[in-house]
C-alpha positions as semicolon CSV with decimal commas, in nm:
position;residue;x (nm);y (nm);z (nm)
1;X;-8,538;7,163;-16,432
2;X;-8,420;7,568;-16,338
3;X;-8,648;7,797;-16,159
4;X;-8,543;8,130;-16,277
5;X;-8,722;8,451;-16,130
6;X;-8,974;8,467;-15,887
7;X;-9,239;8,164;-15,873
8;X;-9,618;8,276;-15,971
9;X;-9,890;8,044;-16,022
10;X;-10,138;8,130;-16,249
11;X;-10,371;7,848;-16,357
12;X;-10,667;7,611;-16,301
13;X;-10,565;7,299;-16,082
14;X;-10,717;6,992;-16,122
15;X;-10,671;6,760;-15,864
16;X;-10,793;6,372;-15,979
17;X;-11,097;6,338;-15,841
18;X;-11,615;6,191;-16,710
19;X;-11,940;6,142;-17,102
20;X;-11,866;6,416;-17,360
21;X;-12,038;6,746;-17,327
22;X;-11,854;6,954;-17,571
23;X;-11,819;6,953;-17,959
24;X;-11,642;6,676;-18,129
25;X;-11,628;6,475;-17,846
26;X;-11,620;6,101;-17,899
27;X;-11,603;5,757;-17,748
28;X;-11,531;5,400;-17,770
29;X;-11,591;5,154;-17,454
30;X;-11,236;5,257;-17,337
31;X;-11,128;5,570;-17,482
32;X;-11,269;5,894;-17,527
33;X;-11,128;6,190;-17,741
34;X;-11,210;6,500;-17,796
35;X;-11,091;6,856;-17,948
36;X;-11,140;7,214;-18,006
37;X;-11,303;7,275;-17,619
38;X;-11,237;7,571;-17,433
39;X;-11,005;7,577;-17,131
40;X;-11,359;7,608;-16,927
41;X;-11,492;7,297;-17,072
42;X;-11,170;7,115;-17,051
43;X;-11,214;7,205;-16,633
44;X;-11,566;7,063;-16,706
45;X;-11,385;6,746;-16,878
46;X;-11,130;6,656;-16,621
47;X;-11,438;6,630;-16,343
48;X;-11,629;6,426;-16,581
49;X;-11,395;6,188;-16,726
50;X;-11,203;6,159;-16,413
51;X;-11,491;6,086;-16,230
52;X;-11,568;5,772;-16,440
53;X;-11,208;5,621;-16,385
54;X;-11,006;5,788;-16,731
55;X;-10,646;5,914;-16,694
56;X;-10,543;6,159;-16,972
57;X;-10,255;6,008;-17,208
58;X;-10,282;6,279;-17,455
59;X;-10,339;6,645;-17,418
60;X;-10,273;6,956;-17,607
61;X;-10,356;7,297;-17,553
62;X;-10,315;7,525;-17,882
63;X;-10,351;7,894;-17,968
64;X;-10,641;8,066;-17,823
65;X;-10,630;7,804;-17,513
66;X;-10,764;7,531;-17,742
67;X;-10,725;7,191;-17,591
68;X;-10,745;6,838;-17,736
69;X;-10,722;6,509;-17,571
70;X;-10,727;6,163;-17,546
71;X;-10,829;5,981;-17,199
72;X;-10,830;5,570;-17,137
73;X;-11,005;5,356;-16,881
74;X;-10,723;5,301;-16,573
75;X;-10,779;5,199;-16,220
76;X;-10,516;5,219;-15,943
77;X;-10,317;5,483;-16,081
78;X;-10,243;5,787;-15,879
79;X;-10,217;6,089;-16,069
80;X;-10,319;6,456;-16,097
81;X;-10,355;6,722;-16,420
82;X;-10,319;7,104;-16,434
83;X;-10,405;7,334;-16,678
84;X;-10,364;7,750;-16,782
85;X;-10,002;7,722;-16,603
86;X;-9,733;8,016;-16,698
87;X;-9,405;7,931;-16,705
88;X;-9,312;7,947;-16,369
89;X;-9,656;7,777;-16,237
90;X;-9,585;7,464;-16,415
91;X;-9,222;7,436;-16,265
92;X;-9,331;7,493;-15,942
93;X;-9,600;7,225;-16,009
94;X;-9,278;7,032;-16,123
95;X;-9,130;7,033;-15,809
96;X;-9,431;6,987;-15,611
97;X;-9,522;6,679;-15,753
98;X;-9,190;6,487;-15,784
99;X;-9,110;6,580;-15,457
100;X;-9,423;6,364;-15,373
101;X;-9,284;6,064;-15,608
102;X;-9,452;6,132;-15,886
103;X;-9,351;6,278;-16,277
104;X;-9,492;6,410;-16,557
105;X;-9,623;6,181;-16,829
106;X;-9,766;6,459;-17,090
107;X;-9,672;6,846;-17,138
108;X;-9,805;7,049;-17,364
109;X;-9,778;7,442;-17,397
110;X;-9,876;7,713;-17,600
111;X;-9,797;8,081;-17,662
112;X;-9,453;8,292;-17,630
113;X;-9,271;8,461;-17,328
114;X;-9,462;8,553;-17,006
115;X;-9,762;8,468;-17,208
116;X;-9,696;8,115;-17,268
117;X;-9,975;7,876;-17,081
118;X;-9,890;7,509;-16,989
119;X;-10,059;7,188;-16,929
120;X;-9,950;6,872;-16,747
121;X;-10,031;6,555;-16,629
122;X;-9,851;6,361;-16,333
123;X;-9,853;6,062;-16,233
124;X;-9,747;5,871;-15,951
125;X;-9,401;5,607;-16,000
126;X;-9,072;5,594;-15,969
127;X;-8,915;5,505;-16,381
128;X;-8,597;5,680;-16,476
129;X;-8,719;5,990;-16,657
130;X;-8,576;6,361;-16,774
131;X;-8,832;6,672;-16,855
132;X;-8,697;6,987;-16,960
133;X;-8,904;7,286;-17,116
134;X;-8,787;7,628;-17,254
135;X;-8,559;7,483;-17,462
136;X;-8,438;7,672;-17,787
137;X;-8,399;7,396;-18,068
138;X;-8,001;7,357;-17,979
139;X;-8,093;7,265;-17,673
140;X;-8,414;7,070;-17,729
141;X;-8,137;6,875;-17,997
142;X;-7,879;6,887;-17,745
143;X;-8,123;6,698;-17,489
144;X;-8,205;6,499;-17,745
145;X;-7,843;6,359;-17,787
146;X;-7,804;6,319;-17,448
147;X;-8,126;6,073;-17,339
148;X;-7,990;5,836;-17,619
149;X;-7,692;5,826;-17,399
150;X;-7,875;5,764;-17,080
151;X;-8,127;5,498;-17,182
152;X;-8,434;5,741;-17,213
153;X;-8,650;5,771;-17,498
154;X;-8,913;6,107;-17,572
155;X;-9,274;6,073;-17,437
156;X;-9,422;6,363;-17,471
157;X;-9,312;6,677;-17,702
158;X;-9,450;7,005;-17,763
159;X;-9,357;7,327;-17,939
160;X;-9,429;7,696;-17,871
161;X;-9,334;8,032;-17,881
162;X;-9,315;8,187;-18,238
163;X;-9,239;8,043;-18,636
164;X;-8,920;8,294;-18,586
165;X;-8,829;8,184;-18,184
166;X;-8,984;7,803;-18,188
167;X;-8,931;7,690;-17,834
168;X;-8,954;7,292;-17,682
169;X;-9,074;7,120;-17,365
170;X;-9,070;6,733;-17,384
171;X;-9,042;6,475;-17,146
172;X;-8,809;6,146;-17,180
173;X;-8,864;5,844;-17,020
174;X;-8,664;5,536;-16,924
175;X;-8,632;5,312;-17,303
176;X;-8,708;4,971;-17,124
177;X;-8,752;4,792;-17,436
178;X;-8,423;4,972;-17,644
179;X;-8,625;5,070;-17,915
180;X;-8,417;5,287;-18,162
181;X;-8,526;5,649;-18,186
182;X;-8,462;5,989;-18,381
183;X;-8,629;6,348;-18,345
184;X;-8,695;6,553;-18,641
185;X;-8,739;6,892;-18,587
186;X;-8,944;7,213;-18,716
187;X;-9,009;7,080;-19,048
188;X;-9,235;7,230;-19,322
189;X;-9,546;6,973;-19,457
190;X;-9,380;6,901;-19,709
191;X;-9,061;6,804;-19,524
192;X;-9,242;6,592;-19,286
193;X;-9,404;6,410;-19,512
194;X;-9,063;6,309;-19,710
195;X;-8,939;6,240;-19,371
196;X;-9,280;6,043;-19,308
197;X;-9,144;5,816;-19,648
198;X;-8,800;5,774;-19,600
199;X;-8,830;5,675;-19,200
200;X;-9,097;5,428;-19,306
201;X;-8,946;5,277;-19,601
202;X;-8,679;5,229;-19,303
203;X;-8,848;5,055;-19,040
204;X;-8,947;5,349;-18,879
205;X;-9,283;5,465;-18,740
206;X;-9,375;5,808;-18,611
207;X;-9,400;5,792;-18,220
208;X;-9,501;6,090;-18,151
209;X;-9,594;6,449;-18,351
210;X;-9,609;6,813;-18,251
211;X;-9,739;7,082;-18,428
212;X;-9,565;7,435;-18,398
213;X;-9,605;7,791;-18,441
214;X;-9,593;7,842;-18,847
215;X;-9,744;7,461;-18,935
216;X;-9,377;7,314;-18,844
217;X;-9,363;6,969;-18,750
218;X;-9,156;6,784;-18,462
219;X;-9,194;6,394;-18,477
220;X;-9,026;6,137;-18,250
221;X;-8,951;5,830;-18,508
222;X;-8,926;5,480;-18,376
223;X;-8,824;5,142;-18,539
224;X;-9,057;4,917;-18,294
225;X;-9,340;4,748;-18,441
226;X;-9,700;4,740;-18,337
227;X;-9,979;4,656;-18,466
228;X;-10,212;4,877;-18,761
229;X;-10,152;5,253;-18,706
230;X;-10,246;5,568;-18,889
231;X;-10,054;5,897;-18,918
232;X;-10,208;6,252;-19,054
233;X;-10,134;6,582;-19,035
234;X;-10,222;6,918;-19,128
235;X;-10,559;6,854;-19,051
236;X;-10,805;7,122;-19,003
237;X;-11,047;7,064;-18,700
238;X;-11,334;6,912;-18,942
239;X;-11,069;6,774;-19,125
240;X;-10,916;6,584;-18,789
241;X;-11,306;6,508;-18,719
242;X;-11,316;6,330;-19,043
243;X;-11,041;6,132;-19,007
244;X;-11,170;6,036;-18,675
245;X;-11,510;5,913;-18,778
246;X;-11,383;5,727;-19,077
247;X;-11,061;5,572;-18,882
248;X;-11,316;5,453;-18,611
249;X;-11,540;5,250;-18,800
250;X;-11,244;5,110;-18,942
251;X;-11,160;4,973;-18,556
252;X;-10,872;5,259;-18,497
253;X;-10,895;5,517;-18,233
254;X;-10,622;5,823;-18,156
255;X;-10,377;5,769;-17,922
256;X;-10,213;6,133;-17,963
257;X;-10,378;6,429;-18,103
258;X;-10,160;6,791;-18,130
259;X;-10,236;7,088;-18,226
260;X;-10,134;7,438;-18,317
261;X;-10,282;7,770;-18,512
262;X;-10,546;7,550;-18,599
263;X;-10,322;7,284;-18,788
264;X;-10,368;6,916;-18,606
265;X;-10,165;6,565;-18,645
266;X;-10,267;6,243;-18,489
267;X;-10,175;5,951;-18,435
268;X;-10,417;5,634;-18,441
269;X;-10,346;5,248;-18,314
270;X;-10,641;4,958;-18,289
């Protein structure tokens, strides 16, 4: 990562230090998920979930400082999260943190230009890993074609800016097991879901989904196989909650949620 221009913080840090208090906040004995909480409640989140041993695997923050996310039981794990970051707060976060050994494990931003807010979770080890973020798409493509060439696959993917000026931050980590990957890009519904079909039909599986500015969609496809799994998007929020309650008695439970200009996709696993 590039530090351009002066380095100013602006954000809520949330040093590690949870039982749902918001709306659409749900649970199972290890996971808890929730969505369409303010950036005051997500504060209120972190101290509650973190306080009852849960690490944040997913997180998205969406127009209007919307956030979403996903957090599982972990013990041991050293690891911190910070939240309402411009720019220039979350690189400096960046460096702060990996100088102290550890990296970022989700990223998630929102917005365009000086106005665009970040989130981010680190965590403390040492794996081979790349993270980039205001990338246009040649170079979010470009970055792409280069961690297949290193040995890294995409974690963690999000898209911002504007339908017209879509920018990328995503985070690659070491591909221990080789799994075979491809990134689609700012695709329509429609286009996703033929991609959804074809990649399928081939093996595939989507890894991970990101919605952007316009309802575009930018999926990380996969040809490993685990076990029962769901994809959806262009969800509403009741739309994402109804997927969620009906999913769940059916023994699934989100492992990534995204979302954008009200437009969510998830991803569920048992």
């Amino acid at each position: 990562m590039r530090i351009t221009g002066k380095i100013a913080i602006t954000g809520v840090a949330l040093a590690v230090a949870g039982a749902p208090v918001a709306a659409h906040a749900q649970a199972s004995s290890a996971s808890i998920a929730y969505h369409g909480i303010t950036s005051a409640q997500q504060v209120q989140k972190f101290h509650e979930l973190s306080g009852k041993g849960y690490v944040p695997v997913s997180l998205s923050i969406s127009s209007g400082s919307s956030y979403a996310g996903v957090w599982v039981k972990s013990s041991g794990t050293a690891w911190a999260m910070y939240q309402d970051m411009s720019s220039q707060g979350y690189q400096k976060r960046f460096d702060e943190y990996t100088a102290k050994g550890y990296q970022p494990t989700v990223v998630t931003a929102t917005g365009s230009g000086d106005a665009a807010r970040f989130a981010a979770v680190f965590v403390k080890k040492s794996d081979k890993f790349v993270a980039r973020h205001n990338m246009t798409s040649a170079q979010f493509a470009a970055a792409n074609a280069a961690a297949i060439g290193n040995g890294l696959v995409p974690t963690s993917v999000d898209v911002y800016g504007s339908a017209a000026s879509p920018m990328y931050a995503a985070i690659w980590s070491a591909n221990a097991s080789g799994v075979r990957w491809e990134v689609t890009a700012n695709k329509t519904f429609a286009e996703h879901e033929a991609e959804f079909k074809a990649r399928v039909a081939n093996g595939y599986r989507p890894g991970y989904v990101a919605v952007g500015p316009g309802g575009t969609y930018t999926a990380v496809w996969r040809n490993d196989k685990i076990g029962g799994w769901f994809e959806y998007t262009g969800m509403s929020s009741s739309g994402y909650q109804s997927r969620f309650d009906k999913l769940k008695g059916e023994g699934y439970f989100p492992v990534q949620v995204n979302s954008e200009d009200g437009k969510y996709a998830a991803i569920w696993t048992k």
